[in-house]
Short mmCIF file of C-alpha atoms in Angstrom, two decimals:
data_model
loop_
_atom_site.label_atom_id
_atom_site.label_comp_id
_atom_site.label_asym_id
_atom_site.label_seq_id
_atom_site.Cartn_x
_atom_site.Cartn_y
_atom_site.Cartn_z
CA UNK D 642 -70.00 -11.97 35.19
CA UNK D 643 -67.99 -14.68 34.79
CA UNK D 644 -66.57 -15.42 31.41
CA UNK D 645 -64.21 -18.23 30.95
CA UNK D 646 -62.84 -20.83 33.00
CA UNK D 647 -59.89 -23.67 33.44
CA UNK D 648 -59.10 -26.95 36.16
CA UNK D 649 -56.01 -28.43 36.54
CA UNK D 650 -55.98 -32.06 37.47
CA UNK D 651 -52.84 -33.77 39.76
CA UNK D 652 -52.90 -36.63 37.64
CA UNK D 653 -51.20 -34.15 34.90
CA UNK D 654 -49.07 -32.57 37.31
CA UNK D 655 -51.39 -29.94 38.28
CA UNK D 656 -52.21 -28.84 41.99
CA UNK D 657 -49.18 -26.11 42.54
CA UNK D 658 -47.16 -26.23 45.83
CA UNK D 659 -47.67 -28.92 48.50
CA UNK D 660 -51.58 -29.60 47.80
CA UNK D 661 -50.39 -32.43 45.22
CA UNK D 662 -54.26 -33.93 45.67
CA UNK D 663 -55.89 -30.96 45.40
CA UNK D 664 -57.56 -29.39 42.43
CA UNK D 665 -57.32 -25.60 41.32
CA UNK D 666 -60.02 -24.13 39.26
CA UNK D 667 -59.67 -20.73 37.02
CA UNK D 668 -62.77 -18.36 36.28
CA UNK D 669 -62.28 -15.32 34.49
CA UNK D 670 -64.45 -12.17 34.91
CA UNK D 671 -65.67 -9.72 33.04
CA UNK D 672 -64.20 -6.88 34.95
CA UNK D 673 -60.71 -8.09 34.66
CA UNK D 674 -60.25 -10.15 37.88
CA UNK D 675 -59.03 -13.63 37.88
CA UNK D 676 -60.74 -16.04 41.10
CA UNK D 677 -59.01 -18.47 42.28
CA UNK D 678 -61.74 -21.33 43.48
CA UNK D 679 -60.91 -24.89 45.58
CA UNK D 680 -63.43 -27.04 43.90
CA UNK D 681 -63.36 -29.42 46.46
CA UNK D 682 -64.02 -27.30 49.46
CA UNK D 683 -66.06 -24.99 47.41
CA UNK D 684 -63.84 -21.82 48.51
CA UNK D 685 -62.96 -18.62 47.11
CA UNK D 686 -59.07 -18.50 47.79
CA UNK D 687 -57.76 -15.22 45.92
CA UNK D 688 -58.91 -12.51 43.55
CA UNK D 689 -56.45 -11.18 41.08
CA UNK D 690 -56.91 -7.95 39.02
CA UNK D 691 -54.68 -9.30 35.81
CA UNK D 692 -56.80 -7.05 33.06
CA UNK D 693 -58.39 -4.23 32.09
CA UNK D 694 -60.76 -5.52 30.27
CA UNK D 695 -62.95 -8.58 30.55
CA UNK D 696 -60.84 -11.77 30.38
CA UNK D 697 -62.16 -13.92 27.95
CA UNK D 698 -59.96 -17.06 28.00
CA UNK D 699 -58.54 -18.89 30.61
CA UNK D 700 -55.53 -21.95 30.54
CA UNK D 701 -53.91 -24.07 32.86
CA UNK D 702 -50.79 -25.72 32.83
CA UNK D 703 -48.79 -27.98 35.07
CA UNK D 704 -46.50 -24.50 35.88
CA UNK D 705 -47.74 -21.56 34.39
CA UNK D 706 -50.98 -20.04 33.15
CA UNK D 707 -52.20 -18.13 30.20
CA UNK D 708 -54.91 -15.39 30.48
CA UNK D 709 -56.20 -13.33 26.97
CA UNK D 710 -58.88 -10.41 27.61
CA UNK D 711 -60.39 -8.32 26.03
CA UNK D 712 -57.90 -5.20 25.98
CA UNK D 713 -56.38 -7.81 23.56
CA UNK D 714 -53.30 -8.89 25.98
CA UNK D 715 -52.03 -12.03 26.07
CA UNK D 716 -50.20 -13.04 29.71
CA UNK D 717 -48.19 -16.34 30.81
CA UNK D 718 -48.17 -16.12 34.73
CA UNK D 719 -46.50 -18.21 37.49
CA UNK D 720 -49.23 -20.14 39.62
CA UNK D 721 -48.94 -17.26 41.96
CA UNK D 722 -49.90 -14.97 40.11
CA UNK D 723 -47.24 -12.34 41.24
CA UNK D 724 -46.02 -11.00 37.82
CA UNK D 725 -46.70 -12.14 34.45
CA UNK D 726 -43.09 -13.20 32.62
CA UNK D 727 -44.30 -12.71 29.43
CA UNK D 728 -46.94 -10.20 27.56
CA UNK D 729 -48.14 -10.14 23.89
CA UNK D 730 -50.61 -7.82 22.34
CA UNK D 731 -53.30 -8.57 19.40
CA UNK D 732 -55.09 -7.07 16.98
CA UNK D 733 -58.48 -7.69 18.68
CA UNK D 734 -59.63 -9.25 21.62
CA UNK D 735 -58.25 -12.58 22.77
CA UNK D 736 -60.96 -14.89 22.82
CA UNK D 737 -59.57 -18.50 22.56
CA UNK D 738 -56.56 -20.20 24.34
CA UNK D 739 -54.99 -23.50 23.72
CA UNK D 740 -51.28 -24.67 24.66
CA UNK D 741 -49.68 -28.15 23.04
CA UNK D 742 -48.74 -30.94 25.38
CA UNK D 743 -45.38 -29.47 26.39
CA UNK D 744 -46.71 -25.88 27.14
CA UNK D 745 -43.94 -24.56 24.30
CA UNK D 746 -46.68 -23.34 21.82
CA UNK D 747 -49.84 -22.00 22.57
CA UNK D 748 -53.21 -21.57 19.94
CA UNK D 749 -54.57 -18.14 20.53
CA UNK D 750 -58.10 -17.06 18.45
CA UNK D 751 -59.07 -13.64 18.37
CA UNK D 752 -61.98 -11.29 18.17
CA UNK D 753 -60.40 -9.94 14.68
CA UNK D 754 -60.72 -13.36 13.09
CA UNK D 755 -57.14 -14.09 13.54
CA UNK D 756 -55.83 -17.68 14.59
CA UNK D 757 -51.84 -17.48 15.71
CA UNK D 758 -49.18 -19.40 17.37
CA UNK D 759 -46.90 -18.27 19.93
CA UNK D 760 -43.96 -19.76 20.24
CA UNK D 761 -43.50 -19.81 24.22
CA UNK D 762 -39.79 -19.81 24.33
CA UNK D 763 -38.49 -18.02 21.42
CA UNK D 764 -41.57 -15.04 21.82
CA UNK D 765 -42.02 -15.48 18.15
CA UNK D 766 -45.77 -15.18 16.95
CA UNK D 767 -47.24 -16.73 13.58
CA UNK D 768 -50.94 -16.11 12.11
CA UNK D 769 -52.07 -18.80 10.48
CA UNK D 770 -55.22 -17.58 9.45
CA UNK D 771 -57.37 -14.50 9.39
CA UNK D 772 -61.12 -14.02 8.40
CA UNK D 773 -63.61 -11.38 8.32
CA UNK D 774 -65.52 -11.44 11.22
CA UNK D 775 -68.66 -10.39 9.65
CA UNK D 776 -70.54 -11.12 6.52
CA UNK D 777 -68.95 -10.77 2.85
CA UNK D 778 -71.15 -8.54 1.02
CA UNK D 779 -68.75 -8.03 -1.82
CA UNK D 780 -65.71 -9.93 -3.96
CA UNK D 781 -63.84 -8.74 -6.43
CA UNK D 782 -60.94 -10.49 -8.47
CA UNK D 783 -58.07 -8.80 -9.81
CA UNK D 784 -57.65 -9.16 -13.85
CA UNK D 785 -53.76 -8.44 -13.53
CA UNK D 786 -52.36 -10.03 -10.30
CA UNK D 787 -53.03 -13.58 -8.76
CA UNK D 788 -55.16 -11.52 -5.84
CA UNK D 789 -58.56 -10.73 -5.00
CA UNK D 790 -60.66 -8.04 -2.41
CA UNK D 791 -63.63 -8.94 -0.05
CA UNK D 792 -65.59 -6.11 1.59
CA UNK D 793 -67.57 -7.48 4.66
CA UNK D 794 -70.06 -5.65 6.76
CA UNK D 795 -67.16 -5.45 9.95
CA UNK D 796 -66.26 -2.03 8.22
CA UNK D 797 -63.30 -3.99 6.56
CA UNK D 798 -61.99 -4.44 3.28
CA UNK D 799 -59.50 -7.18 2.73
CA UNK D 800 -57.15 -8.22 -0.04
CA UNK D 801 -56.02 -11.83 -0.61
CA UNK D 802 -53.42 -13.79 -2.29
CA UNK D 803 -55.06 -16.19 -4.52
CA UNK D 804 -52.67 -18.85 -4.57
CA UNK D 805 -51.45 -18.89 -1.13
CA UNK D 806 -54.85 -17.71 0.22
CA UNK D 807 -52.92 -15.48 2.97
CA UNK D 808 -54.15 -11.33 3.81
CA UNK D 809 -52.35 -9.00 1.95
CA UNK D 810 -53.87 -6.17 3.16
CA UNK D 811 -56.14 -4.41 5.24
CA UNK D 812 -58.40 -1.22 4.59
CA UNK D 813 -60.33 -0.32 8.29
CA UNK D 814 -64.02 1.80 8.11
CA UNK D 815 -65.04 1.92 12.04
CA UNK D 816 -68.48 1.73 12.23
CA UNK D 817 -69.16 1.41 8.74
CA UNK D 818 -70.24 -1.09 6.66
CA UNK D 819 -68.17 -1.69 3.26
CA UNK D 820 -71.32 -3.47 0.42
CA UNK D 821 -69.31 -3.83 -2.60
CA UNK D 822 -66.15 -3.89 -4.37
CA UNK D 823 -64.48 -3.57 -7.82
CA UNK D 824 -60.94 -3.46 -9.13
CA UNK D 825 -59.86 -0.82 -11.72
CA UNK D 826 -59.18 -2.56 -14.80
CA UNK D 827 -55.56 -0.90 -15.28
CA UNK D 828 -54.31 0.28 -12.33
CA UNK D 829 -53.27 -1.45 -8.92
CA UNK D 830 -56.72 0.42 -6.84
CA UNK D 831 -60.37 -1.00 -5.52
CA UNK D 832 -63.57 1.20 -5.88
CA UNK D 833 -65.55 0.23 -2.61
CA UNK D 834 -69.25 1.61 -1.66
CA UNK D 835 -70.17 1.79 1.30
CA UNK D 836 -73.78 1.33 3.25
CA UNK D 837 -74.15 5.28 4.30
CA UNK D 838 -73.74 6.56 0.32
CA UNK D 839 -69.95 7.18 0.26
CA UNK D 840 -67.93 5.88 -2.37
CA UNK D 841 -64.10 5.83 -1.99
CA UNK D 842 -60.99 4.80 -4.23
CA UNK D 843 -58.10 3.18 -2.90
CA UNK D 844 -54.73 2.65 -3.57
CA UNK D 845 -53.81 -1.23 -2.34
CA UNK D 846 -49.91 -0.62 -2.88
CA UNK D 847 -49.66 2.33 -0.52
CA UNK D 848 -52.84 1.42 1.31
CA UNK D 849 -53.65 5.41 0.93
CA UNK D 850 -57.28 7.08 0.12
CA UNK D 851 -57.74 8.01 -3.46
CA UNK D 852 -60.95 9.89 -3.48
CA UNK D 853 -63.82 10.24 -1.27
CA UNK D 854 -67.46 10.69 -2.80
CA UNK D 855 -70.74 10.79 -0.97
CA UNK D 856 -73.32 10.48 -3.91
CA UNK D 857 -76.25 8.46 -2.74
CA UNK D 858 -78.99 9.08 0.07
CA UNK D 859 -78.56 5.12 0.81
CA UNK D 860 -76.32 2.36 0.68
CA UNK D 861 -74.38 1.52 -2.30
CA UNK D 862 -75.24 -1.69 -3.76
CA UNK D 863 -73.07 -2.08 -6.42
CA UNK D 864 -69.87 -0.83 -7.94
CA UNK D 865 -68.13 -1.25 -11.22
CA UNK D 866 -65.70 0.29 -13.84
CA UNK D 867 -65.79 0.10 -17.39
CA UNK D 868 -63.51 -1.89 -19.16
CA UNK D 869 -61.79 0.77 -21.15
CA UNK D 870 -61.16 2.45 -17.70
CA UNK D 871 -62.81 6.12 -18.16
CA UNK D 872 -65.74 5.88 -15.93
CA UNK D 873 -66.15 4.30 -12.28
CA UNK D 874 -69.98 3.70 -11.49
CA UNK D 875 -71.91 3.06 -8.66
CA UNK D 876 -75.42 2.21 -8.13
CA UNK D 877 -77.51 2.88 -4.57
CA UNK D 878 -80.68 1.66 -2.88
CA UNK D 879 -81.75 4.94 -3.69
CA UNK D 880 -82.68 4.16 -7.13
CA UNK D 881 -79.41 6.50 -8.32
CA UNK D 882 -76.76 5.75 -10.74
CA UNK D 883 -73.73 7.74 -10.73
CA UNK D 884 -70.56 8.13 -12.97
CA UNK D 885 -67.56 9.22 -12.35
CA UNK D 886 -65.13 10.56 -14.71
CA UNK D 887 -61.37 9.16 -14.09
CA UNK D 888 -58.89 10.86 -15.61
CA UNK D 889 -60.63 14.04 -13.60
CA UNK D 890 -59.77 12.76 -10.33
CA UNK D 891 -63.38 10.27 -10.10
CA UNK D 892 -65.23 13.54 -10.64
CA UNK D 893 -68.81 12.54 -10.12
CA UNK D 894 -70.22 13.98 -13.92
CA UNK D 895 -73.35 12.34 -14.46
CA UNK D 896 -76.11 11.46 -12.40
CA UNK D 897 -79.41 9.74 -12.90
CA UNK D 898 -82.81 8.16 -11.11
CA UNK D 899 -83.71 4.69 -12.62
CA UNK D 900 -86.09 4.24 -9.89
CA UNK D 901 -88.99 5.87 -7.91
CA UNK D 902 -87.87 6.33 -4.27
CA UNK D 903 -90.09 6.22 -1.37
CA UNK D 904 -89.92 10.03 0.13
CA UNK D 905 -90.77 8.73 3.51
CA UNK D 906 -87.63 6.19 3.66
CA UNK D 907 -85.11 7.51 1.46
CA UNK D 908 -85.22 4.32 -0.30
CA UNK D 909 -86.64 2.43 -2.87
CA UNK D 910 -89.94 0.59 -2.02
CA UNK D 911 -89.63 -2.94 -0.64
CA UNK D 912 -90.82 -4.59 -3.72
CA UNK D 913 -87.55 -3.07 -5.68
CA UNK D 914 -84.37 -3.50 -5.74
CA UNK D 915 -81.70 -1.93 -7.36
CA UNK D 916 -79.05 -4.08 -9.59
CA UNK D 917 -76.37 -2.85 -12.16
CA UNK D 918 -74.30 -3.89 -15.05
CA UNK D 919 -71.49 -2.79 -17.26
CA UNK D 920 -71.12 -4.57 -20.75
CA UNK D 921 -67.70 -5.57 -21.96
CA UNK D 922 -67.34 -3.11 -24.15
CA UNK D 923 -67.86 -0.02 -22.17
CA UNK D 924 -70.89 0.97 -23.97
CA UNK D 925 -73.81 -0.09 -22.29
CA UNK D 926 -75.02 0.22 -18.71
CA UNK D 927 -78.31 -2.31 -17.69
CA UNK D 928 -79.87 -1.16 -14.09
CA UNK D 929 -83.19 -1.77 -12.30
CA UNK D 930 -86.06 -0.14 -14.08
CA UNK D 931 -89.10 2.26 -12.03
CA UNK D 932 -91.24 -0.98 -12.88
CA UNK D 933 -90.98 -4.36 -10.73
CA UNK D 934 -89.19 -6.52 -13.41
CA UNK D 935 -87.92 -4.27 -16.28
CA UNK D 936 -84.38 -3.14 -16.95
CA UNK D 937 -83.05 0.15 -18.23
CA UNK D 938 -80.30 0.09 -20.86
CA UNK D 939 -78.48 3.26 -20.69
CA UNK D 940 -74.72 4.78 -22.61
CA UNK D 941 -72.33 4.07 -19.47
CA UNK D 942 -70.62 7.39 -20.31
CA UNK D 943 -73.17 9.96 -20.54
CA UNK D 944 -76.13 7.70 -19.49
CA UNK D 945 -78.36 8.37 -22.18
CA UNK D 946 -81.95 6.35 -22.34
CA UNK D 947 -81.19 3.36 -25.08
CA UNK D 948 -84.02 0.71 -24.11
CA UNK D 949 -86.65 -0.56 -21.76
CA UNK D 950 -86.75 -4.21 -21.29
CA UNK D 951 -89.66 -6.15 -19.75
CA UNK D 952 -89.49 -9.16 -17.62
CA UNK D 953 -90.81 -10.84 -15.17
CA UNK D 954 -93.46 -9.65 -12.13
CA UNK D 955 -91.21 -9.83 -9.78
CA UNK D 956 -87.94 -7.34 -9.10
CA UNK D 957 -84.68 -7.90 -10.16
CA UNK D 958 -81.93 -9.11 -7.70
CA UNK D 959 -78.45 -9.26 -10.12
CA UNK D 960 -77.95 -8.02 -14.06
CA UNK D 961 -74.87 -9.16 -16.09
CA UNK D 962 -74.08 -8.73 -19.50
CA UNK D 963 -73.12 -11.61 -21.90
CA UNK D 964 -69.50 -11.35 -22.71
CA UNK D 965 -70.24 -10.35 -26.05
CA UNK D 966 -72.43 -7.31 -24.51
CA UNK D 967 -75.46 -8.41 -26.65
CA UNK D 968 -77.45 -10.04 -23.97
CA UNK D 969 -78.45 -9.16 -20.13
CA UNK D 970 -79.20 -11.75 -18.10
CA UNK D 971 -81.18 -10.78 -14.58
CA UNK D 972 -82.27 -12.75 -11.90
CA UNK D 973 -85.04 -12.19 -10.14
CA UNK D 974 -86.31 -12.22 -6.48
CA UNK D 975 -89.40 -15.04 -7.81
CA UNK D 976 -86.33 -17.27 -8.46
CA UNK D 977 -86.20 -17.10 -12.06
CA UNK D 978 -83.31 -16.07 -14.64
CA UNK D 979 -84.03 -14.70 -17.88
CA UNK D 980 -81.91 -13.47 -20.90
CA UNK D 981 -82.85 -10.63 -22.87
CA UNK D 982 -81.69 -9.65 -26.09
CA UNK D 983 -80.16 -6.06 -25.97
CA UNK D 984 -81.68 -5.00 -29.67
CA UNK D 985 -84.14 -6.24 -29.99
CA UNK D 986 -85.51 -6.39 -26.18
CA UNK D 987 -87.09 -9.92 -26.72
CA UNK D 988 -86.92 -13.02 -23.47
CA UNK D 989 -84.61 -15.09 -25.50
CA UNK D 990 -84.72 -17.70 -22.31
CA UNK D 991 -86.30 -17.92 -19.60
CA UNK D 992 -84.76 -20.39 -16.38
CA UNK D 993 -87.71 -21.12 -13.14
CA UNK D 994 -86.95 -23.18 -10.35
CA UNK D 995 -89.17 -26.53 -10.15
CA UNK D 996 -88.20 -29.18 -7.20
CA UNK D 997 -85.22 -27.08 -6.66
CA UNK D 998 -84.02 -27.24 -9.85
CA UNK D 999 -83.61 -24.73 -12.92
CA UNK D 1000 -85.91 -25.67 -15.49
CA UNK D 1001 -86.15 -23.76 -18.86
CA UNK D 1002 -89.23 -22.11 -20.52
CA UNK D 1003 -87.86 -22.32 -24.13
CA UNK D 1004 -85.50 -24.95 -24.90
CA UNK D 1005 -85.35 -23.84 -28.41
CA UNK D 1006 -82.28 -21.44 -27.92
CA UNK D 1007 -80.53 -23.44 -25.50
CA UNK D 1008 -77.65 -25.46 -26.22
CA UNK D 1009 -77.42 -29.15 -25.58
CA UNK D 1010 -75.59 -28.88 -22.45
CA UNK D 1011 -77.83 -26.79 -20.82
CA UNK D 1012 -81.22 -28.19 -21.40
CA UNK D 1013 -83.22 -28.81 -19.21
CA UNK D 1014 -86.80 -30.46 -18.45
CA UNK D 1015 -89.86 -28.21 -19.37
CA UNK D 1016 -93.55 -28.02 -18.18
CA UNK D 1017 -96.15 -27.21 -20.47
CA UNK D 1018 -97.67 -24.73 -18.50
CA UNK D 1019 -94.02 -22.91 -18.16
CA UNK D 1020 -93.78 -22.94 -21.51
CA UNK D 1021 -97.02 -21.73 -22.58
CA UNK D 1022 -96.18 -18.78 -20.14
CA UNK D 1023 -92.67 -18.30 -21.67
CA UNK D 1024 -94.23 -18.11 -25.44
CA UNK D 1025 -96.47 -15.33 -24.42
CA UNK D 1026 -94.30 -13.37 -23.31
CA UNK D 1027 -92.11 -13.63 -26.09
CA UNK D 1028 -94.48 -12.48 -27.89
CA UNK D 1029 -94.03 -9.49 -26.18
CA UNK D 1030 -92.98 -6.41 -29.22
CA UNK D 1031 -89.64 -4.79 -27.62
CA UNK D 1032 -89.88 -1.58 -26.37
CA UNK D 1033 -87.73 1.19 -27.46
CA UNK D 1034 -87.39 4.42 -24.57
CA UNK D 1035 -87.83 6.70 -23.88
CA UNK D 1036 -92.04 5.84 -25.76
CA UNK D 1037 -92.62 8.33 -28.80
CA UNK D 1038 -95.09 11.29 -27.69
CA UNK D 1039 -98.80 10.17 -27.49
CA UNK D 1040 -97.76 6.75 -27.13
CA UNK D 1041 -99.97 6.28 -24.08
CA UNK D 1042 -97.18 4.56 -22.22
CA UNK D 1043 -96.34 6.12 -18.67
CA UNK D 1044 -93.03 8.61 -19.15
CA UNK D 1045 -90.62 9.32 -16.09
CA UNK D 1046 -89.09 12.93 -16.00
CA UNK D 1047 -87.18 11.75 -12.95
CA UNK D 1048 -85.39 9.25 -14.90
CA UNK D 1049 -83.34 12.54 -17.29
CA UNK D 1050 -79.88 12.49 -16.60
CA UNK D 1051 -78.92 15.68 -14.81
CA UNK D 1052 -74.86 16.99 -14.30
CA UNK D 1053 -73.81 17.07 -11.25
CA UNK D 1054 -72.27 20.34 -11.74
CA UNK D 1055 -69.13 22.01 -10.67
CA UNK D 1056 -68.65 21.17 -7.72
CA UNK D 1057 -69.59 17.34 -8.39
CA UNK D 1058 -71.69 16.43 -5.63
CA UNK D 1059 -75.49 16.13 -5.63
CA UNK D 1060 -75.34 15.81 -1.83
CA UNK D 1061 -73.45 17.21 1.24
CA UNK D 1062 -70.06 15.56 1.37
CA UNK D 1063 -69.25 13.90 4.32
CA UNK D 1064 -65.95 13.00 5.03
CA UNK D 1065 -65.24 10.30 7.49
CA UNK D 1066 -62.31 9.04 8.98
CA UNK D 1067 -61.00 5.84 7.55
CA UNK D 1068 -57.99 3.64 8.97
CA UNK D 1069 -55.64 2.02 6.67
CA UNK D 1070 -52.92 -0.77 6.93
CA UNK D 1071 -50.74 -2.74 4.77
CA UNK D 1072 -50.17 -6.57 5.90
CA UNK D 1073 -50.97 -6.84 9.63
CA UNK D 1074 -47.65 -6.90 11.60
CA UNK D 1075 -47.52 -10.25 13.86
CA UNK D 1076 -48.30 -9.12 17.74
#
């Protein structure tokens, strides 16, 4: 298969030898091999094996050329092709080739997300940019340095200067996915979940594993610690919270179901999603009630049962808690945001989407600078449901109201794991070195 290609043209110089009116053209192969084509007489004049891999990009100059492949070398070669005079190896596969007018510096873009310039002459290679190759599915600010972490689903988790917006460093999962981040409040680590249940605790300084968890029957969806920094928690598509006890060594301590999972799947049923807060204060825990649109309000520490909040019809997609911790706002997946009141359980506000634009269902608690226009019909709906009495949980006995055993928090024992550990490899690296 042929991958990439490059022409010379005399009028630049190009040609090689005697043939100054003749045109060269490049194609590189996906088994290595380099042809060398006549485009004018339509001939196949050489075959050279220059990789081992596929060569993805191809350049031409006036007396050299430049071949990348896929085993992620870089080679300058003579026109003949007889030996290549200089070598440089990547990170990932080479992919893109460019060289500047004089053929001094040449613009090489790899499969790693990398963008770097070789200095021809002096050997010297800079990055000038790197990027995950994959979606972001997490970021996470640090609330100490001038830094932040992404964790992308190419099984990496990167951590960036804020200011000067350069890689710091580098955590590698092969063939896992990394779906969220959080930074410990006090120390200089990220708590990362990952999409096959395992939760692990880095250290960025010495790029080292901290602890290794595998808690959840499905991905993790979110991750967070409390402020005061005792507890680490993670939430999964399974419907389970967990908590895990720091000063133990993130000892997984308590456990509990907010939702009903599907037996069949392992997961929760496609109508539900799981979301997960942590107030402020270190008290409170919000997460993704049994029913499409309520929220749970649990102790973060011990996870005790506090409240049951109704919302909407549809599921929740994100909870956060007001920075006061007496509010939880969720949005939902029918577009709408609402704002609950943590004591009382009441819709304080309700946000829909109208023409693309938020519009509120009570304007009454809103502040000026975030009114906004209101229909009559959302507003009837909004009042009715504020009507709504709050609902304290778990209901009194005889209540009539549905109860879910599943939902009792349960210690994880001992040994603190509620599922087979699984430990998997997991490649680590401080700032990339320059190939």
């Amino acid at each position: 298969m042929m991958l990439s290609l490059a022409l010379d043209d005399p009028r630049h110089g190009g040609g090689g030898r005697e043939r100054h009116g003749q045109r060269r053209l490049l194609v590189g192969g996906s088994s290595g091999r380099l042809f060398v084509i006549d485009p004018t007489t339509r001939t196949l004049e050489f075959v050279h094996a220059l990789h081992e891999g596929a060569i993805h990009a191809v350049h031409l100059s006036a007396g050299f050329a430049v071949t990348g492949g896929a085993d992620r070398k870089l080679r300058v070669w003579p026109l003949d092709f007889s030996a290549h005079f200089l070598e440089a190896e990547h990170e990932g596969a080479v992919t893109g080739l460019d060289a500047s007018p004089d053929g001094l510096k040449l613009l090489i873009g790899t499969a790693s997300g990398t963008i770097g310039v070789l200095d021809v002459p002096t050997l010297k290679h800079a990055t000038i940019v790197r990027s995950h190759t994959d979606i972001i599915y997490g970021c996470a600010v640090d609330p100490h340095n001038r830094e932040f972490a992404t964790a992308s689903c190419d099984g990496s988790i990167r951590v960036w200067a804020l200011d000067a917006m350069e890689q710091l460093y580098q955590f590698d999962a092969p063939d896992e996915l990394a779906s969220c981040v959080a930074y410990h409040p006090s120390q200089h680590c990220i708590g990362v979940g990952f999409d096959n249940g395992v939760t692990r605790v880095f250290d960025i300084p010495s790029t080292g594993l901290v602890q290794e968890h595998h808690q959840h029957r499905a991905a993790v969806v979110d991750i967070a610690f409390t402020s005061d920094a005792r507890y680490m928690l993670s939430a999964g598509a399974d419907g389970n919270v967990c908590v895990f006890t720091v000063a133990q060594g993130y000892l997984p301590t308590k456990f509990v179901s907010t939702s009903a999972m599907d037996a069949s799947t392992g997961r929760l049923p496609s109508m539900c999603r799981m979301a997960m807060a942590v107030s402020s204060n270190s008290l409170l825990l919000a997460a993704a009630g049994p029913d499409v649109g309520t929220v749970l309000i649990f102790s973060a520490g011990d996870l005790t049962p506090r409240a049951q909040l109704f919302g909407s019809h549809a599921g929740i997609v994100a909870l956060r808690f007001t920075p006061d911790s007496h509010e939880v706002i969720a949005t939902t997946a029918d577009a709408r945001l609402e704002r609950f009141d943590v004591a009382t359980g009441a819709i304080l506000v309700q946000f829909v989407t109208l023409a693309g634009y938020l519009v509120a269902a009570r304007q009454d608690v809103l502040s000026p600078r975030w009114r906004r226009l209101e229909t009559p019909a959302e507003h009837a709906s909004a009042s009715r449901r504020a009507t709504r009495s709050p609902t304290a949980w778990p209901p009194p006995a005889g209540s009539g109201r549905t109860t879910f055993p599943s939902w009792a928090v349960r210690s994880t024992g001992p040994s603190g794991s509620c599922c087979p550990r699984r430990s998997t490899p997991i490649t680590t690296r401080p700032r990339t070195k320059s190939c």
